[in-house]
Coordinates of C-alpha atoms and ligand atoms in Angstrom, one line a residue:
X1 CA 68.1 227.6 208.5
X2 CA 70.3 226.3 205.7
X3 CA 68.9 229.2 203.4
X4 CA 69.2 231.9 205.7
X5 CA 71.7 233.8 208.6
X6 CA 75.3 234.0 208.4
X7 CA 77.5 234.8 205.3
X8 CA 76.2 232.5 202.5
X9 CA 73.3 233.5 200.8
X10 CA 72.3 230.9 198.8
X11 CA 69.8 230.7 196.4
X12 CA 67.7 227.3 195.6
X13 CA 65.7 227.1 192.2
X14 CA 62.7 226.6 194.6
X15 CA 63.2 230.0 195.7
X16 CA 62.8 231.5 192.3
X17 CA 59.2 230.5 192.9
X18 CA 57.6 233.5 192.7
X19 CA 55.3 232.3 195.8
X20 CA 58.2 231.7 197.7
X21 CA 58.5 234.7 200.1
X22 CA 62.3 234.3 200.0
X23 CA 62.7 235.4 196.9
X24 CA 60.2 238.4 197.7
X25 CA 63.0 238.8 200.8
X26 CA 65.9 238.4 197.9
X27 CA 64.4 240.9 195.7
X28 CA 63.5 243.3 198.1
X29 CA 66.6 243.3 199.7
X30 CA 68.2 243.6 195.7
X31 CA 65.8 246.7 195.2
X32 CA 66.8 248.4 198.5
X33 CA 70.5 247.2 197.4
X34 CA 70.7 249.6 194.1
X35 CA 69.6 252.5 196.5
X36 CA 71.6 252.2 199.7
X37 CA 74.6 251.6 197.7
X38 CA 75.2 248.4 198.3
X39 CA 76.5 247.5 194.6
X40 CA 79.9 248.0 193.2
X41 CA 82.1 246.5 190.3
X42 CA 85.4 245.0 191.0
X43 CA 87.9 245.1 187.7
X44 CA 90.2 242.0 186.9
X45 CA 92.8 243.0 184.7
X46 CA 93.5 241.4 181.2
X47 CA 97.3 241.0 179.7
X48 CA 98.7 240.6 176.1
X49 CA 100.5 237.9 175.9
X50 CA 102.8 238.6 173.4
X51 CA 104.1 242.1 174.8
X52 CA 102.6 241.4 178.5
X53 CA 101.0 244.6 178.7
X54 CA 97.9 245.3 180.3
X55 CA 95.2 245.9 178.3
X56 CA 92.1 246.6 179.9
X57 CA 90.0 244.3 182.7
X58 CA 86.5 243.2 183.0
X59 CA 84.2 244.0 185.6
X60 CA 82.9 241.8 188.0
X61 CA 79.7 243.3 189.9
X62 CA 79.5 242.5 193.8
X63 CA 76.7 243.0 196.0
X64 CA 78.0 243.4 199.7
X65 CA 75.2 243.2 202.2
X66 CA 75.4 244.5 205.7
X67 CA 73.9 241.4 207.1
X68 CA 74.5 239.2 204.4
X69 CA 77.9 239.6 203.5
X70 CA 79.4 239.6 199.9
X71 CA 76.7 237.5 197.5
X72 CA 77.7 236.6 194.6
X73 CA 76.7 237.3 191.0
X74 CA 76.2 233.8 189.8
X75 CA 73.5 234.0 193.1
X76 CA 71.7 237.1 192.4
X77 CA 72.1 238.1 189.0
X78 CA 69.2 235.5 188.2
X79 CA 67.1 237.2 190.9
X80 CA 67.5 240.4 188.9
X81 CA 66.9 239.0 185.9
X82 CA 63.6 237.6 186.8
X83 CA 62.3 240.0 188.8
X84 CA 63.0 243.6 186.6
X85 CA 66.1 244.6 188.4
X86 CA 68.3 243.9 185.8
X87 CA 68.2 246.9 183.6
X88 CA 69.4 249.3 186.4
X89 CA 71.8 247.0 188.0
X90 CA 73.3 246.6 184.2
X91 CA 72.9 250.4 184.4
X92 CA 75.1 250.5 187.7
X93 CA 77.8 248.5 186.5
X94 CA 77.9 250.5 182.9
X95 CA 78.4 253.4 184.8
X96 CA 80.6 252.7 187.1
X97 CA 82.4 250.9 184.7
X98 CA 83.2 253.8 182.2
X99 CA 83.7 256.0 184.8
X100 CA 87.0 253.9 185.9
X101 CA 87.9 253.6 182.0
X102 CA 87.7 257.3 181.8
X103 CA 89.8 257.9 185.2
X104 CA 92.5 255.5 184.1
X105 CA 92.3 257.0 180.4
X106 CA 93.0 260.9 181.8
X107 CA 95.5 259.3 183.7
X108 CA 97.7 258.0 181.2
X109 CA 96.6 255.0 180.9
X110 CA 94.4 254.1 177.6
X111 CA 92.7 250.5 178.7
X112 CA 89.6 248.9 177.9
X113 CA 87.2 247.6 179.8
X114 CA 84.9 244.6 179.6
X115 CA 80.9 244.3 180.6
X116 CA 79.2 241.5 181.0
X117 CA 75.7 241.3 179.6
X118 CA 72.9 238.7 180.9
X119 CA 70.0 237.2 178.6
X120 CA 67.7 239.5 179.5
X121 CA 69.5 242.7 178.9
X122 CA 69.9 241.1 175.2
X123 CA 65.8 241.6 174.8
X124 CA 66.2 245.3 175.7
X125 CA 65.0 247.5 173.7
X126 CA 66.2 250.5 175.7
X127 CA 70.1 248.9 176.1
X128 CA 71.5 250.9 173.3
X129 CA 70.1 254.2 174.0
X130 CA 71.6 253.5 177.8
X131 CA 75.2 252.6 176.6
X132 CA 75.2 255.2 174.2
X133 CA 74.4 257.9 176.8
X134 CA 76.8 256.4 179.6
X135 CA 79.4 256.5 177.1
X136 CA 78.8 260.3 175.6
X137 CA 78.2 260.9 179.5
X138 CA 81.7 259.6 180.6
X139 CA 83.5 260.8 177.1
X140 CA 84.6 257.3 176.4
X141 CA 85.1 256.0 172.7
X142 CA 83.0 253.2 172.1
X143 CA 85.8 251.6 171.0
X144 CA 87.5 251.3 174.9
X145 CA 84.1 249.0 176.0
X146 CA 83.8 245.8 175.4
X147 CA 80.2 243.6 176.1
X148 CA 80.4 239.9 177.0
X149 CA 77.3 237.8 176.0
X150 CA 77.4 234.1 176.0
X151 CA 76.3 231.6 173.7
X152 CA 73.5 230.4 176.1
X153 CA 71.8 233.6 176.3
X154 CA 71.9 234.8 172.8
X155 CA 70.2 231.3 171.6
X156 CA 67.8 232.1 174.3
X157 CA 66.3 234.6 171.5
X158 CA 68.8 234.6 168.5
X159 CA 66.7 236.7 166.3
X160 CA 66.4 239.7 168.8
X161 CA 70.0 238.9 170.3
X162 CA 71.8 239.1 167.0
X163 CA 69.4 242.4 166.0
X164 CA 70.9 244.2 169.4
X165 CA 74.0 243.2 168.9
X166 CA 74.5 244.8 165.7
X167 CA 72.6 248.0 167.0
X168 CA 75.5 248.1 169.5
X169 CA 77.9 247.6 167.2
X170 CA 76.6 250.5 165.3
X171 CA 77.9 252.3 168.1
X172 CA 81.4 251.1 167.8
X173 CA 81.6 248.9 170.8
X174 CA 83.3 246.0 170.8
X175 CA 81.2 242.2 171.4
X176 CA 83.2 239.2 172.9
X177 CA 81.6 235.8 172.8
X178 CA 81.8 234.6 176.7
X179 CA 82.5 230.9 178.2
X180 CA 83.0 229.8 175.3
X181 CA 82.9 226.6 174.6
X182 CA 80.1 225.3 177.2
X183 CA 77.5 225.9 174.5
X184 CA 75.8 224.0 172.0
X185 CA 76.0 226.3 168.5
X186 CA 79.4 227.7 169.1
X187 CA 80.9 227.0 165.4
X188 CA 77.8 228.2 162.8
X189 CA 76.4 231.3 165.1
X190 CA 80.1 232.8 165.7
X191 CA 80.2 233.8 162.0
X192 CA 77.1 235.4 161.8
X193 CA 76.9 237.5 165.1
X194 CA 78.7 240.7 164.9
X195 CA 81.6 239.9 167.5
X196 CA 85.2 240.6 167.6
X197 CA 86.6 238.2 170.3
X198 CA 86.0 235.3 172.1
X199 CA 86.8 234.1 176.0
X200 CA 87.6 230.7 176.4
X201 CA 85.6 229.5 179.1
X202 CA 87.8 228.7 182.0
X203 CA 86.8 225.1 182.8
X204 CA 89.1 224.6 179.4
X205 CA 91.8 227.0 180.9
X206 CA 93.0 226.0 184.6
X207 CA 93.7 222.7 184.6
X208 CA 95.4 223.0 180.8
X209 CA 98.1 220.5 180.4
X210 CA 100.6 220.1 176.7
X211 CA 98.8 217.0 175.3
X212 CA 95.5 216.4 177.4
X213 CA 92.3 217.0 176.3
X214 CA 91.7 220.8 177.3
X215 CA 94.5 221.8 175.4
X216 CA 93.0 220.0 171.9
X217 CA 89.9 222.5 172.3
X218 CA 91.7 225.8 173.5
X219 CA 93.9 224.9 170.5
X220 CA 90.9 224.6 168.1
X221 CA 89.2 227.5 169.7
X222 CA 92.3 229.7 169.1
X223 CA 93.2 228.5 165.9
X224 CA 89.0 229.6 164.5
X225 CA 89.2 233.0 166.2
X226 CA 92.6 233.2 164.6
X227 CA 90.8 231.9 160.8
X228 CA 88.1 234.3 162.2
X229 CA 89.8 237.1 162.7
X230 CA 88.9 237.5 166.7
X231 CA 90.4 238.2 169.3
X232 CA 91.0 235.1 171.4
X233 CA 91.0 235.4 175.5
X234 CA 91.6 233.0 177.7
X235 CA 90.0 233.2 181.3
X236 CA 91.4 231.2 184.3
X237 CA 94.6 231.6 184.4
X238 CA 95.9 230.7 187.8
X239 CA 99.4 229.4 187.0
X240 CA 102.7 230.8 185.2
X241 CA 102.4 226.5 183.2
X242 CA 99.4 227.5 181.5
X243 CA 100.0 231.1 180.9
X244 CA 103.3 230.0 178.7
X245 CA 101.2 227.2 177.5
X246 CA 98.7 229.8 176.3
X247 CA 101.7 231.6 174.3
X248 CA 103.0 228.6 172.7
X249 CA 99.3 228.0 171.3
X250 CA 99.2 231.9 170.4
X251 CA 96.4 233.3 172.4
X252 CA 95.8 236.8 172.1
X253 CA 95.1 237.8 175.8
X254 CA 94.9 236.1 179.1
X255 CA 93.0 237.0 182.5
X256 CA 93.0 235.1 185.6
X257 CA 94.4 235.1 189.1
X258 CA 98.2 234.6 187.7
X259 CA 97.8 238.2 186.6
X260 CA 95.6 239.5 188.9
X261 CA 92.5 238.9 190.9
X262 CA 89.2 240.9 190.6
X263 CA 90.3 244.0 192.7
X264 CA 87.9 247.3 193.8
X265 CA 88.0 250.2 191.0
X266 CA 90.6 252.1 193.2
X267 CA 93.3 250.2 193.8
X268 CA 93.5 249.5 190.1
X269 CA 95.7 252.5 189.5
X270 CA 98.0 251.1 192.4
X271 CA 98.2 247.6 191.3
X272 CA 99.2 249.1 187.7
X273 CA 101.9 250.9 188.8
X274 CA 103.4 248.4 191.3
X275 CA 103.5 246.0 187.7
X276 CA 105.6 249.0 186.1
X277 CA 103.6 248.8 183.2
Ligands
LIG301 P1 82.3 235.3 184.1 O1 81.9 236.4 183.2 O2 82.7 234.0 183.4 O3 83.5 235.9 185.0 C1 84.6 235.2 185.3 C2 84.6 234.6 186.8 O4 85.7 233.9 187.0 C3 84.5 235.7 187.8 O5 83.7 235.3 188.9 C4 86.0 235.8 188.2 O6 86.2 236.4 189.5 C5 86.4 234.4 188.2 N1 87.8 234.2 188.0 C6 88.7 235.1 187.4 N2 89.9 234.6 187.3 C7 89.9 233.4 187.8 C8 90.9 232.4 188.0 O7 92.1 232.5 187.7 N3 90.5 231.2 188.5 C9 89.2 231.0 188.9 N4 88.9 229.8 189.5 N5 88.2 231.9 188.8 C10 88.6 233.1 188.2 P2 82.6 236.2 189.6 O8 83.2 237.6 189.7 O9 82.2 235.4 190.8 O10 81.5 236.2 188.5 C11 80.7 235.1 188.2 C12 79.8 235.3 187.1 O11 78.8 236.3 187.4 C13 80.5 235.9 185.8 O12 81.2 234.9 185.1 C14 79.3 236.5 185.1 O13 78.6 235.5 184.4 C15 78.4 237.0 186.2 N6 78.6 238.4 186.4 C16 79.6 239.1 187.1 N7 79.4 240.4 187.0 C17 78.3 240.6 186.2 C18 77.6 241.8 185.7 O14 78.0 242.9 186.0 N8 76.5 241.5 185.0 C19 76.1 240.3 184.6 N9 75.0 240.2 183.8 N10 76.7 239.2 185.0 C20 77.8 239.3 185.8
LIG302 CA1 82.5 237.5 181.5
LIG303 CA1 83.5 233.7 181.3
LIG304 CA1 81.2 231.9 183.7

């Protein structure tokens, strides 16, 4: 069964069928997830690139199943977007992402941290009374969390999206523009919505070569956040080539596996210190 046993578990767009009784499995098993425990956020960290410091890390949510193994988000975040989960799995991850910016922050260290936000979280109406609460619950300043929507899924509704977006930046939290790039409305929407930074996708980033192609549009993309006044991130990062290349062009901030992979919330503090940073 190509859809079953083992490690992978991989979901089909046939099995988004609501008829299908694998999803039913998948979103039972997603339910029962949130309760056992099963779901935890994994922080990559993020770098300046003209000091080097670190500045904060985004989280990554993971979903490790006893049977099942680790699934991945790009496999069942769409489950929990289409079947209700997603507002208390975005719930999870807030919360367990300000409480590491808050543990790291009474330690010493004052870092941000990044959340990402899918399309349906963007039509609800109960997301800023939740992030305001988490962050009045953990005693974290707006300011120290950053939300990651991408292009795709605020076009999905731009009316709505662009009205909760400025709700939450009432709040005083930061909005970064993700994969940025892959869409199809990047130049006209970016000066209306409220955002203050915007990630490169990586598909621009890893392969980035002096000359070639990639480089043209990270180039353009940095030089409009720069005319913009955003931040500019670049994600991807594998190697130290396109992490100088990334200075020369003057990005703002870099993430990727030549700083750091996506780690567990507890050896952050340990992976910090070993940098000396
Ligand atoms: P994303 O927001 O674009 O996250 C970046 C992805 O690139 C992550 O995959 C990360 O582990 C991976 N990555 C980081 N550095 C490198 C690198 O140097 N090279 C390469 N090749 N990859 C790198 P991940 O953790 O599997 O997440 C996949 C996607 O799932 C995310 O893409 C995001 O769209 C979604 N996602 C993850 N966590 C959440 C969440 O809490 N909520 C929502 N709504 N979506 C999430
Ligand atoms: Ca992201
Ligand atoms: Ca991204
Ligand atoms: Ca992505």
């Amino acid at each position: 069964d190509a859809k079953g046993g083992g490690k992978g578990l991989r979901v089909y767009e046939s099995d988004l069928d609501s008829k299908n009784p694998r999803r039913l499995t998948l979103v039972a098993e997603l339910r029962g997830a949130l309760a056992r425990d099963e779901i935890s956020v994994h922080v990559q960290p993020q770098a300046r690139l003209d000091s080097g410091a670190v500045v904060g890390a985004e989280a990554l949510v993971r979903w490790h199943h006893p049977e099942l193994g680790v699934v991945p988000p790009d496999e069942f975040i769409p489950v929990a977007e289409r079947s209700g989960l997603i507002g208390p799995l975005t719930t999870r991850v807030l919360d367990a992402s300000l409480a590491a910016v808050a543990a790291w922050r009474a330690a010493g260290h004052p870092l941000g941290i990044s959340v990402n936000l899918s399309t349906r979280s963007l039509h609800d109406a109960d997301l800023v009374e939740e992030v305001s609460r988490l962050l009045r619950r953990h005693d974290v300043p707006a300011s120290a969390l950053t939300l990651e929507v991408t292009e795709s899924s605020v076009m999905a509704d731009p009316a709505r999206a662009t009205a909760l977006l400025h709700q939450l930046r009432d709040l005083g939290v930061r909005l970064s523009v993700d994969d940025f790039g892959t869409g199809y409305s990047s130049l006209s929407y970016l000066k209306r919505l409220p955002v203050q930074e915007v990630k490169i996708d990586r598909s621009f980033v890893t392969s980035l070569q002096a000359g070639g192609e990639d480089a043209a549009i990270v180039r353009a993309i940095i030089d409009l956040g720069g005319h913009l006044g955003l931040e500019v991130v670049a994600e991807g990062v594998e190697d130290a080539a396109v992490w100088e290349l990334l200075s020369t062009m003057g990005c703002d901030v870099v993430q990727g596996w030549h700083l750091g992979r996506a780690m567990p919330v507890a050896e952050f503090a340990g992976w910090l210190a070993t940098r000396g940073t």
